[in-house]
Amino acid sequence: MPEVAFTRHLLRFFPTLQDSAVPGATVREVLDELDRRYPGFASYIIDETGRLRRHVNIFIGEEPIRDRLRLSDPLAPTDKLFILQALSGG
Amino acid sequence: MSDQLLLGTRKGTLILDRKASGWTPRPIAHAGMSISYAAADPRDGTLWAAMDHAHWGPKLSRSRDGGATWDNQSQLAYPKGARFIEQHLPLPDQEPNPDAPPAYKDAALLKVWMLGFAGADQPGVIHAGTLPGGLFTSRDGGDTWELNRPLWNHDSRGGDLFAGPATSKNQWGGTPAAIAYGEFVPGIHSVVVDPRDSNHLYVAVSCAGVVETRDGGRTWAGANRGMLNDYLPNPEAEWGHDPHFVALCAAHPDRLWQQNHTGVFTSADGARSWKRVSHAEQAVHFGFPIAADERDPLTAWVVPATGDNERMSVKGGLFVARTSDGGATWQALREGLPQEHSYDIVYRHALDARAGRVAFASTTGNVYISEDRGDSWRCVGHNFPPVHSVRFV
């Protein structure tokens, strides 16, 4: 099952968050499972319409996901998923 | 008398305590996070901070132990099917086509702009004004929130877009305050509860005007008679107004005050009619915040600015203006405030008055407090982050 790694900035809101294997055939399915494990987690990554937040990036391997609106990108069991924050702010 | 002040700033939430040595800030909470609004629920003392987090989205944070710890469990979200009519800031190379059919957009929360607490007659009821223009209400102290659909579906917004296409013309314009979020949408920045009856509520919308309910949010009507705008062909149009902030006098709740883009207005009849009471020759005209005295219906404070292209202190001198006669005359209060090289602008939620104390703060990070109704001012500090909100606890 896909391995998921997180930016450490999310530990501030979810102190027990750990890089881990998470079942799911698409990015959205993985996110839904993470939201079950860490209630409220999905709302930090996507807004209520399901869109990836503007300043959040998700990579599959070294490639950013293509579907930022619905997160439908398919995942293989060997994939590594990275949930990162874009470099922005001041 | 309040001995605590709560600041929502660009870099977190600050609580200031009044000590023998002066007003003293505690270590910052929500360090590094932009807080669009922070206030205390007067009924139970719960502290609230609206986190305007650029990466992870707008979130609410609350503290039930006076600021020692905060939890982020109280969240609000637009329901599925909530849509609005898309608008675009007019750009020189993108002329809007007036004949194009309306385009719809699914609503997502961009910002919690203000929280308004109901009175003791409605324990646990809290309202939240947001971008893109929805009013949310919690009836359980913030554990759950619900979009007020009668206001969201109001004829002035195109009707019930949950059900289908628009059935009326959208009258709510976008607010420039939304542009930083990449949208041009309306926002509710003022939520004013009548202390006699919490079912009687005013909200103010940038850019539409004041909207009122007398039945707890089931029906809403515009309350803009007498309002004037200087930027539309019809200055007395029902909609299209740009209130910057609205406040009322707690002891005489039919007295309302409004700092508008086009001047200072007051109402003596519960917003059935408004009257402009600006004195432009004294520079009392443009600004963002306004504070009403809790007891005296004729007293209010504003922080004038040069408007609307400069948006900073008038001629380099920072001052507060106070009226004690319902806006007939204004007194410029400058003692203790910088009178040269001041470029401060005070945002709409960054002025508050409570029992003779008045406090305000600017985006330049200056915080000032008066203990004598504004006659004289003391600077609490010059190096705060840009301040979005100032509220006595």
GROMACS .gro file of C-alpha atoms in nm:
model
  483
    1MET     CA    1   0.000   0.000   0.000
    2PRO     CA    2   0.121   0.356  -0.069
    3GLU     CA    3   0.361   0.517   0.175
    4VAL     CA    4   0.271   0.871   0.284
    5ALA     CA    5   0.519   1.130   0.411
    6PHE     CA    6   0.418   1.469   0.556
    7THR     CA    7   0.565   1.812   0.597
    8ARG     CA    8   0.661   1.853   0.960
    9HIS     CA    9   0.459   2.174   0.971
   10LEU     CA   10   0.146   1.961   1.009
   11LEU     CA   11   0.271   1.823   1.341
   12ARG     CA   12   0.167   2.152   1.497
   13PHE     CA   13  -0.196   2.065   1.436
   14PHE     CA   14  -0.170   1.684   1.449
   15PRO     CA   15   0.107   1.601   1.697
   16THR     CA   16   0.067   1.224   1.653
   17LEU     CA   17   0.098   1.237   1.274
   18GLN     CA   18   0.348   0.980   1.145
   19ASP     CA   19   0.476   0.884   0.803
   20SER     CA   20   0.300   0.556   0.733
   21ALA     CA   21   0.147   0.314   0.483
   22VAL     CA   22  -0.210   0.414   0.400
   23PRO     CA   23  -0.450   0.211   0.183
   24GLY     CA   24  -0.611   0.381  -0.115
   25ALA     CA   25  -0.636   0.352  -0.493
   26THR     CA   26  -0.641   0.729  -0.546
   27VAL     CA   27  -0.497   1.031  -0.368
   28ARG     CA   28  -0.848   1.120  -0.247
   29GLU     CA   29  -0.897   0.772  -0.098
   30VAL     CA   30  -0.571   0.802   0.092
   31LEU     CA   31  -0.674   1.145   0.219
   32ASP     CA   32  -1.011   1.010   0.333
   33GLU     CA   33  -0.835   0.734   0.527
   34LEU     CA   34  -0.601   0.989   0.685
   35ASP     CA   35  -0.905   1.193   0.789
   36ARG     CA   36  -1.042   0.886   0.966
   37ARG     CA   37  -0.712   0.836   1.148
   38TYR     CA   38  -0.667   1.205   1.226
   39PRO     CA   39  -1.013   1.367   1.243
   40GLY     CA   40  -1.018   1.703   1.067
   41PHE     CA   41  -0.697   1.634   0.875
   42ALA     CA   42  -0.853   1.657   0.528
   43SER     CA   43  -0.977   2.012   0.590
   44TYR     CA   44  -0.614   2.123   0.616
   45ILE     CA   45  -0.531   1.979   0.273
   46ILE     CA   46  -0.849   2.041   0.072
   47ASP     CA   47  -1.133   2.291   0.102
   48GLU     CA   48  -1.499   2.194   0.136
   49THR     CA   49  -1.542   2.164  -0.242
   50GLY     CA   50  -1.268   1.899  -0.249
   51ARG     CA   51  -1.005   2.119  -0.414
   52LEU     CA   52  -0.644   2.102  -0.303
   53ARG     CA   53  -0.573   2.420  -0.108
   54ARG     CA   54  -0.384   2.681  -0.307
   55HIS     CA   55  -0.062   2.663  -0.110
   56VAL     CA   56  -0.050   2.286  -0.057
   57ASN     CA   57   0.129   2.043  -0.284
   58ILE     CA   58   0.095   1.668  -0.311
   59PHE     CA   59   0.357   1.469  -0.501
   60ILE     CA   60   0.345   1.108  -0.620
   61GLY     CA   61   0.712   1.020  -0.628
   62GLU     CA   62   0.869   1.330  -0.775
   63GLU     CA   63   0.566   1.438  -0.977
   64PRO     CA   64   0.299   1.679  -0.850
   65ILE     CA   65  -0.052   1.541  -0.874
   66ARG     CA   66  -0.241   1.641  -1.188
   67ASP     CA   67  -0.596   1.663  -1.058
   68ARG     CA   68  -0.597   1.940  -0.797
   69LEU     CA   69  -0.977   1.971  -0.818
   70ARG     CA   70  -1.078   1.615  -0.723
   71LEU     CA   71  -0.750   1.440  -0.634
   72SER     CA   72  -0.841   1.148  -0.862
   73ASP     CA   73  -0.478   1.060  -0.952
   74PRO     CA   74  -0.444   0.679  -0.930
   75LEU     CA   75  -0.193   0.522  -0.692
   76ALA     CA   76   0.003   0.199  -0.721
   77PRO     CA   77   0.082   0.002  -0.404
   78THR     CA   78   0.450   0.091  -0.443
   79ASP     CA   79   0.394   0.465  -0.476
   80LYS     CA   80   0.527   0.719  -0.228
   81LEU     CA   81   0.306   1.017  -0.156
   82PHE     CA   82   0.440   1.346  -0.020
   83ILE     CA   83   0.208   1.606   0.135
   84LEU     CA   84   0.394   1.938   0.143
   85GLN     CA   85   0.329   2.306   0.183
   86ALA     CA   86   0.425   2.544  -0.092
   87LEU     CA   87   0.696   2.796  -0.011
   88SER     CA   88   0.501   3.114   0.040
   89GLY     CA   89   0.425   3.369   0.305
   90GLY     CA   90   0.605   3.647   0.480
   91MET     CA   91  -1.407   4.801   3.345
   92SER     CA   92  -1.194   4.560   3.146
   93ASP     CA   93  -0.835   4.493   3.238
   94GLN     CA   94  -0.763   4.272   2.940
   95LEU     CA   95  -0.722   4.344   2.573
   96LEU     CA   96  -0.717   4.086   2.297
   97LEU     CA   97  -0.532   4.153   1.970
   98GLY     CA   98  -0.565   3.956   1.649
   99THR     CA   99  -0.245   4.019   1.454
  100ARG     CA  100  -0.063   3.914   1.139
  101LYS     CA  101   0.161   3.693   1.355
  102GLY     CA  102  -0.071   3.554   1.622
  103THR     CA  103  -0.301   3.632   1.914
  104LEU     CA  104  -0.191   3.862   2.194
  105ILE     CA  105  -0.347   3.909   2.535
  106LEU     CA  106  -0.252   4.229   2.718
  107ASP     CA  107  -0.310   4.257   3.093
  108ARG     CA  108  -0.341   4.586   3.274
  109LYS     CA  109  -0.090   4.581   3.557
  110ALA     CA  110   0.042   4.844   3.793
  111SER     CA  111   0.333   4.892   3.554
  112GLY     CA  112   0.103   4.934   3.253
  113TRP     CA  113  -0.055   4.721   2.983
  114THR     CA  114   0.164   4.412   2.947
  115PRO     CA  115   0.150   4.155   2.666
  116ARG     CA  116   0.171   3.784   2.740
  117PRO     CA  117   0.371   3.551   2.513
  118ILE     CA  118   0.205   3.533   2.173
  119ALA     CA  119  -0.043   3.251   2.099
  120HIS     CA  120  -0.081   3.098   1.751
  121ALA     CA  121   0.272   3.222   1.683
  122GLY     CA  122   0.330   3.294   1.317
  123MET     CA  123  -0.034   3.255   1.217
  124SER     CA  124  -0.239   3.540   1.083
  125ILE     CA  125  -0.542   3.603   1.308
  126SER     CA  126  -0.818   3.791   1.129
  127TYR     CA  127  -1.029   3.845   1.441
  128ALA     CA  128  -1.006   3.765   1.811
  129ALA     CA  129  -1.269   3.833   2.077
  130ALA     CA  130  -1.408   3.704   2.406
  131ASP     CA  131  -1.761   3.570   2.446
  132PRO     CA  132  -1.898   3.799   2.718
  133ARG     CA  133  -2.136   3.526   2.842
  134ASP     CA  134  -1.880   3.265   2.944
  135GLY     CA  135  -1.539   3.421   2.881
  136THR     CA  136  -1.442   3.181   2.602
  137LEU     CA  137  -1.171   3.338   2.388
  138TRP     CA  138  -1.199   3.301   2.012
  139ALA     CA  139  -0.939   3.352   1.740
  140ALA     CA  140  -1.008   3.324   1.367
  141MET     CA  141  -0.694   3.180   1.211
  142ASP     CA  142  -0.640   3.301   0.860
  143HIS     CA  143  -0.388   3.037   0.770
  144ALA     CA  144  -0.249   3.078   0.422
  145HIS     CA  145  -0.158   2.712   0.376
  146TRP     CA  146  -0.407   2.506   0.571
  147GLY     CA  147  -0.717   2.719   0.531
  148PRO     CA  148  -0.919   2.938   0.766
  149LYS     CA  149  -0.979   2.774   1.103
  150LEU     CA  150  -1.129   2.876   1.436
  151SER     CA  151  -0.945   2.838   1.762
  152ARG     CA  152  -1.095   2.877   2.109
  153SER     CA  153  -0.971   2.885   2.464
  154ARG     CA  154  -1.185   2.801   2.764
  155ASP     CA  155  -0.912   2.867   3.017
  156GLY     CA  156  -0.843   3.234   2.955
  157GLY     CA  157  -0.580   3.176   2.688
  158ALA     CA  158  -0.364   2.914   2.863
  159THR     CA  159  -0.455   2.650   2.602
  160TRP     CA  160  -0.636   2.664   2.270
  161ASP     CA  161  -0.822   2.396   2.072
  162ASN     CA  162  -0.899   2.392   1.702
  163GLN     CA  163  -1.201   2.161   1.714
  164SER     CA  164  -1.460   2.423   1.618
  165GLN     CA  165  -1.472   2.446   1.238
  166LEU     CA  166  -1.716   2.574   0.985
  167ALA     CA  167  -1.756   2.483   0.619
  168TYR     CA  168  -1.992   2.573   0.339
  169PRO     CA  169  -2.241   2.292   0.271
  170LYS     CA  170  -2.242   2.100  -0.053
  171GLY     CA  171  -2.445   2.285  -0.313
  172ALA     CA  172  -2.373   2.633  -0.174
  173ARG     CA  173  -2.298   2.843  -0.480
  174PHE     CA  174  -2.262   3.207  -0.564
  175ILE     CA  175  -2.265   3.415  -0.879
  176GLU     CA  176  -1.908   3.467  -0.987
  177GLN     CA  177  -1.777   3.822  -1.019
  178HIS     CA  178  -1.448   3.955  -1.143
  179LEU     CA  179  -1.265   4.265  -1.044
  180PRO     CA  180  -1.285   4.484  -1.353
  181LEU     CA  181  -0.947   4.485  -1.526
  182PRO     CA  182  -0.848   4.702  -1.820
  183ASP     CA  183  -0.793   4.403  -2.049
  184GLN     CA  184  -1.091   4.200  -1.928
  185GLU     CA  185  -1.404   4.395  -1.992
  186PRO     CA  186  -1.704   4.216  -1.839
  187ASN     CA  187  -1.972   4.119  -2.087
  188PRO     CA  188  -2.304   4.246  -1.947
  189ASP     CA  189  -2.497   4.004  -2.168
  190ALA     CA  190  -2.315   3.692  -2.053
  191PRO     CA  191  -2.525   3.454  -1.842
  192PRO     CA  192  -2.421   3.433  -1.477
  193ALA     CA  193  -2.147   3.188  -1.393
  194TYR     CA  194  -2.172   2.997  -1.067
  195LYS     CA  195  -1.901   2.891  -0.831
  196ASP     CA  196  -1.905   2.643  -0.544
  197ALA     CA  197  -1.851   2.824  -0.216
  198ALA     CA  198  -1.551   2.750   0.002
  199LEU     CA  199  -1.463   2.936   0.319
  200LEU     CA  200  -1.197   3.199   0.251
  201LYS     CA  201  -1.196   3.389   0.580
  202VAL     CA  202  -1.382   3.426   0.908
  203TRP     CA  203  -1.401   3.804   0.928
  204MET     CA  204  -1.594   3.862   1.249
  205LEU     CA  205  -1.765   3.676   1.531
  206GLY     CA  206  -2.081   3.813   1.694
  207PHE     CA  207  -2.212   3.677   2.022
  208ALA     CA  208  -2.583   3.656   2.099
  209GLY     CA  209  -2.709   3.780   2.434
  210ALA     CA  210  -2.793   3.592   2.752
  211ASP     CA  211  -3.134   3.509   2.602
  212GLN     CA  212  -2.961   3.275   2.354
  213PRO     CA  213  -2.686   3.086   2.537
  214GLY     CA  214  -2.436   2.921   2.308
  215VAL     CA  215  -2.545   3.115   1.999
  216ILE     CA  216  -2.254   3.263   1.805
  217HIS     CA  217  -2.254   3.413   1.456
  218ALA     CA  218  -1.963   3.423   1.214
  219GLY     CA  219  -1.940   3.660   0.919
  220THR     CA  220  -1.727   3.523   0.637
  221LEU     CA  221  -1.586   3.562   0.290
  222PRO     CA  222  -1.743   3.474   0.045
  223GLY     CA  223  -2.042   3.640   0.210
  224GLY     CA  224  -2.205   3.367   0.420
  225LEU     CA  225  -2.326   3.410   0.777
  226PHE     CA  226  -2.279   3.101   0.992
  227THR     CA  227  -2.449   3.038   1.325
  228SER     CA  228  -2.358   2.797   1.602
  229ARG     CA  229  -2.618   2.709   1.865
  230ASP     CA  230  -2.390   2.494   2.081
  231GLY     CA  231  -2.108   2.727   2.174
  232GLY     CA  232  -1.916   2.665   1.854
  233ASP     CA  233  -1.913   2.285   1.842
  234THR     CA  234  -2.110   2.289   1.516
  235TRP     CA  235  -2.191   2.563   1.267
  236GLU     CA  236  -2.461   2.605   1.005
  237LEU     CA  237  -2.483   2.841   0.708
  238ASN     CA  238  -2.775   3.083   0.736
  239ARG     CA  239  -2.954   2.985   0.416
  240PRO     CA  240  -3.222   3.259   0.405
  241LEU     CA  241  -2.947   3.520   0.384
  242TRP     CA  242  -2.730   3.315   0.148
  243ASN     CA  243  -3.036   3.256  -0.074
  244HIS     CA  244  -3.162   3.615  -0.047
  245ASP     CA  245  -3.308   3.778  -0.356
  246SER     CA  246  -3.028   4.032  -0.339
  247ARG     CA  247  -2.782   3.747  -0.409
  248GLY     CA  248  -2.972   3.589  -0.697
  249GLY     CA  249  -3.211   3.371  -0.498
  250ASP     CA  250  -3.181   3.005  -0.402
  251LEU     CA  251  -2.885   2.880  -0.601
  252PHE     CA  252  -2.901   2.545  -0.418
  253ALA     CA  253  -3.221   2.484  -0.615
  254GLY     CA  254  -3.109   2.606  -0.957
  255PRO     CA  255  -3.018   2.909  -1.162
  256ALA     CA  256  -3.052   3.263  -1.037
  257THR     CA  257  -3.405   3.399  -1.009
  258SER     CA  258  -3.304   3.756  -0.938
  259LYS     CA  259  -3.015   3.992  -0.993
  260ASN     CA  260  -2.714   3.969  -0.765
  261GLN     CA  261  -2.668   4.298  -0.579
  262TRP     CA  262  -2.374   4.197  -0.360
  263GLY     CA  263  -2.046   4.322  -0.499
  264GLY     CA  264  -1.705   4.182  -0.423
  265THR     CA  265  -1.487   4.339  -0.158
  266PRO     CA  266  -1.129   4.441  -0.232
  267ALA     CA  267  -1.048   4.265   0.098
  268ALA     CA  268  -1.103   3.936  -0.089
  269ILE     CA  269  -0.850   3.999  -0.362
  270ALA     CA  270  -0.564   3.863  -0.152
  271TYR     CA  271  -0.746   3.529  -0.160
  272GLY     CA  272  -0.758   3.528  -0.539
  273GLU     CA  273  -1.133   3.591  -0.549
  274PHE     CA  274  -1.366   3.889  -0.586
  275VAL     CA  275  -1.645   3.799  -0.348
  276PRO     CA  276  -1.853   3.978  -0.083
  277GLY     CA  277  -1.775   3.959   0.287
  278ILE     CA  278  -1.969   4.001   0.611
  279HIS     CA  279  -1.754   4.201   0.851
  280SER     CA  280  -2.009   4.333   1.102
  281VAL     CA  281  -2.248   4.122   1.308
  282VAL     CA  282  -2.450   4.337   1.548
  283VAL     CA  283  -2.689   4.175   1.796
  284ASP     CA  284  -2.968   4.378   1.956
  285PRO     CA  285  -2.915   4.339   2.333
  286ARG     CA  286  -3.294   4.351   2.388
  287ASP     CA  287  -3.360   4.055   2.160
  288SER     CA  288  -3.100   3.828   2.007
  289ASN     CA  289  -3.339   3.740   1.723
  290HIS     CA  290  -3.286   4.096   1.602
  291LEU     CA  291  -2.961   4.109   1.416
  292TYR     CA  292  -2.784   4.338   1.171
  293VAL     CA  293  -2.503   4.230   0.944
  294ALA     CA  294  -2.300   4.461   0.723
  295VAL     CA  295  -2.168   4.348   0.388
  296SER     CA  296  -1.887   4.475   0.173
  297CYS     CA  297  -2.005   4.562  -0.080
  298ALA     CA  298  -2.384   4.563  -0.046
  299GLY     CA  299  -2.493   4.741   0.271
  300VAL     CA  300  -2.666   4.661   0.598
  301VAL     CA  301  -2.908   4.368   0.614
  302GLU     CA  302  -3.142   4.309   0.906
  303THR     CA  303  -3.343   4.021   1.051
  304ARG     CA  304  -3.602   4.047   1.327
  305ASP     CA  305  -3.690   3.679   1.341
  306GLY     CA  306  -3.365   3.509   1.424
  307GLY     CA  307  -3.240   3.486   1.067
  308ARG     CA  308  -3.546   3.340   0.893
  309THR     CA  309  -3.610   3.654   0.688
  310TRP     CA  310  -3.378   3.940   0.596
  311ALA     CA  311  -3.423   4.287   0.449
  312GLY     CA  312  -3.188   4.565   0.348
  313ALA     CA  313  -3.163   4.857   0.593
  314ASN     CA  314  -2.993   5.127   0.387
  315ARG     CA  315  -3.244   5.411   0.361
  316GLY     CA  316  -3.063   5.742   0.381
  317MET     CA  317  -2.728   5.587   0.295
  318LEU     CA  318  -2.543   5.777   0.025
  319ASN     CA  319  -2.273   5.658  -0.207
  320ASP     CA  320  -2.055   5.879  -0.416
  321TYR     CA  321  -1.954   5.622  -0.674
  322LEU     CA  322  -2.283   5.510  -0.834
  323PRO     CA  323  -2.512   5.703  -1.067
  324ASN     CA  324  -2.792   5.682  -0.810
  325PRO     CA  325  -2.646   5.782  -0.472
  326GLU     CA  326  -2.957   5.653  -0.295
  327ALA     CA  327  -2.960   5.306  -0.451
  328GLU     CA  328  -3.087   5.035  -0.215
  329TRP     CA  329  -2.772   4.824  -0.264
  330GLY     CA  330  -2.415   4.889  -0.360
  331HIS     CA  331  -2.312   5.048  -0.032
  332ASP     CA  332  -1.975   4.993   0.125
  333PRO     CA  333  -2.009   4.986   0.503
  334HIS     CA  334  -1.670   4.950   0.667
  335PHE     CA  335  -1.807   4.877   1.014
  336VAL     CA  336  -2.133   4.905   1.208
  337ALA     CA  337  -2.175   4.931   1.585
  338LEU     CA  338  -2.464   5.007   1.820
  339CYS     CA  339  -2.508   5.165   2.162
  340ALA     CA  340  -2.582   4.884   2.409
  341ALA     CA  341  -2.799   5.098   2.639
  342HIS     CA  342  -2.991   5.257   2.348
  343PRO     CA  343  -2.985   4.989   2.078
  344ASP     CA  344  -3.184   5.192   1.826
  345ARG     CA  345  -2.876   5.411   1.795
  346LEU     CA  346  -2.638   5.271   1.536
  347TRP     CA  347  -2.316   5.407   1.396
  348GLN     CA  348  -2.160   5.327   1.063
  349GLN     CA  349  -1.820   5.410   0.921
  350ASN     CA  350  -1.876   5.379   0.550
  351HIS     CA  351  -1.648   5.425   0.251
  352THR     CA  352  -1.839   5.747   0.187
  353GLY     CA  353  -1.841   5.891   0.533
  354VAL     CA  354  -1.969   5.847   0.887
  355PHE     CA  355  -2.340   5.774   0.927
  356THR     CA  356  -2.569   5.731   1.225
  357SER     CA  357  -2.921   5.606   1.280
  358ALA     CA  358  -3.146   5.696   1.574
  359ASP     CA  359  -3.431   5.464   1.472
  360GLY     CA  360  -3.287   5.114   1.452
  361ALA     CA  361  -3.151   5.151   1.097
  362ARG     CA  362  -3.486   5.251   0.949
  363SER     CA  363  -3.302   5.558   0.829
  364TRP     CA  364  -2.943   5.675   0.822
  365LYS     CA  365  -2.796   6.024   0.822
  366ARG     CA  366  -2.448   6.125   0.713
  367VAL     CA  367  -2.265   6.305   0.994
  368SER     CA  368  -1.920   6.338   0.838
  369HIS     CA  369  -1.727   6.658   0.871
  370ALA     CA  370  -1.491   6.634   0.578
  371GLU     CA  371  -1.340   6.975   0.652
  372GLN     CA  372  -1.217   6.825   0.981
  373ALA     CA  373  -1.105   6.511   0.795
  374VAL     CA  374  -1.375   6.312   0.975
  375HIS     CA  375  -1.503   6.124   0.675
  376PHE     CA  376  -1.301   5.823   0.559
  377GLY     CA  377  -1.177   5.544   0.780
  378PHE     CA  378  -1.249   5.184   0.870
  379PRO     CA  379  -1.345   5.134   1.237
  380ILE     CA  380  -1.612   5.296   1.452
  381ALA     CA  381  -1.690   5.239   1.820
  382ALA     CA  382  -2.013   5.330   1.997
  383ASP     CA  383  -2.029   5.429   2.360
  384GLU     CA  384  -2.210   5.163   2.559
  385ARG     CA  385  -2.428   5.409   2.754
  386ASP     CA  386  -2.441   5.744   2.577
  387PRO     CA  387  -2.620   5.715   2.244
  388LEU     CA  388  -2.465   6.040   2.121
  389THR     CA  389  -2.100   5.939   2.167
  390ALA     CA  390  -1.886   5.749   1.918
  391TRP     CA  391  -1.521   5.730   1.810
  392VAL     CA  392  -1.358   5.695   1.468
  393VAL     CA  393  -0.998   5.690   1.348
  394PRO     CA  394  -0.996   5.910   1.038
  395ALA     CA  395  -0.765   5.843   0.745
  396THR     CA  396  -0.697   6.009   0.415
  397GLY     CA  397  -0.925   5.834   0.174
  398ASP     CA  398  -0.954   5.659  -0.026
  399ASN     CA  399  -0.641   5.639  -0.235
  400GLU     CA  400  -0.380   5.693   0.038
  401ARG     CA  401  -0.533   5.514   0.334
  402MET     CA  402  -0.304   5.644   0.605
  403SER     CA  403  -0.299   5.907   0.879
  404VAL     CA  404  -0.422   6.249   0.773
  405LYS     CA  405  -0.120   6.471   0.692
  406GLY     CA  406   0.109   6.248   0.895
  407GLY     CA  407  -0.072   6.310   1.224
  408LEU     CA  408  -0.256   6.024   1.388
  409PHE     CA  409  -0.577   6.116   1.571
  410VAL     CA  410  -0.903   5.978   1.698
  411ALA     CA  411  -1.222   6.178   1.649
  412ARG     CA  412  -1.501   6.169   1.905
  413THR     CA  413  -1.851   6.305   1.887
  414SER     CA  414  -2.061   6.361   2.197
  415ASP     CA  415  -2.362   6.512   2.023
  416GLY     CA  416  -2.470   6.247   1.776
  417GLY     CA  417  -2.229   6.353   1.505
  418ALA     CA  418  -2.318   6.722   1.492
  419THR     CA  419  -1.962   6.808   1.592
  420TRP     CA  420  -1.639   6.611   1.625
  421GLN     CA  421  -1.338   6.664   1.847
  422ALA     CA  422  -0.992   6.564   1.726
  423LEU     CA  423  -0.808   6.380   2.007
  424ARG     CA  424  -0.431   6.395   1.952
  425GLU     CA  425  -0.267   6.401   2.296
  426GLY     CA  426  -0.016   6.119   2.317
  427LEU     CA  427  -0.044   6.028   1.948
  428PRO     CA  428   0.231   6.100   1.691
  429GLN     CA  429   0.166   6.418   1.500
  430GLU     CA  430   0.430   6.382   1.231
  431HIS     CA  431   0.560   6.097   1.017
  432SER     CA  432   0.268   5.872   1.102
  433TYR     CA  433   0.156   5.641   0.823
  434ASP     CA  434  -0.077   5.426   1.029
  435ILE     CA  435  -0.402   5.278   0.908
  436VAL     CA  436  -0.641   5.123   1.155
  437TYR     CA  437  -0.846   4.830   1.029
  438ARG     CA  438  -1.221   4.800   1.082
  439HIS     CA  439  -1.202   4.572   1.386
  440ALA     CA  440  -0.904   4.743   1.548
  441LEU     CA  441  -1.084   5.004   1.764
  442ASP     CA  442  -1.283   4.925   2.078
  443ALA     CA  443  -1.438   5.120   2.367
  444ARG     CA  444  -1.539   4.983   2.704
  445ALA     CA  445  -1.642   5.174   3.016
  446GLY     CA  446  -1.437   5.482   2.942
  447ARG     CA  447  -1.134   5.300   2.804
  448VAL     CA  448  -1.067   5.319   2.433
  449ALA     CA  449  -0.803   5.117   2.248
  450PHE     CA  450  -0.686   5.095   1.889
  451ALA     CA  451  -0.395   4.957   1.691
  452SER     CA  452  -0.260   4.991   1.339
  453THR     CA  453  -0.109   4.784   1.065
  454THR     CA  454   0.220   4.957   1.149
  455GLY     CA  455   0.217   4.767   1.479
  456ASN     CA  456   0.141   5.058   1.711
  457VAL     CA  457  -0.102   4.995   1.999
  458TYR     CA  458  -0.260   5.288   2.186
  459ILE     CA  459  -0.490   5.292   2.488
  460SER     CA  460  -0.681   5.577   2.648
  461GLU     CA  461  -0.816   5.558   3.001
  462ASP     CA  462  -1.010   5.885   2.973
  463ARG     CA  463  -1.246   5.832   2.680
  464GLY     CA  464  -0.985   5.931   2.428
  465ASP     CA  465  -0.875   6.263   2.579
  466SER     CA  466  -0.519   6.132   2.611
  467TRP     CA  467  -0.338   5.827   2.478
  468ARG     CA  468  -0.053   5.606   2.588
  469CYS     CA  469   0.142   5.386   2.350
  470VAL     CA  470   0.163   5.024   2.462
  471GLY     CA  471   0.427   4.943   2.202
  472HIS     CA  472   0.549   5.023   1.852
  473ASN     CA  473   0.672   4.682   1.743
  474PHE     CA  474   0.365   4.465   1.735
  475PRO     CA  475   0.281   4.279   1.415
  476PRO     CA  476   0.026   4.442   1.186
  477VAL     CA  477  -0.293   4.442   1.394
  478HIS     CA  478  -0.622   4.319   1.251
  479SER     CA  479  -0.846   4.336   1.558
  480VAL     CA  480  -0.857   4.495   1.904
  481ARG     CA  481  -1.119   4.389   2.156
  482PHE     CA  482  -1.153   4.435   2.531
  483VAL     CA  483  -1.214   4.105   2.711
   0.00000   0.00000   0.00000
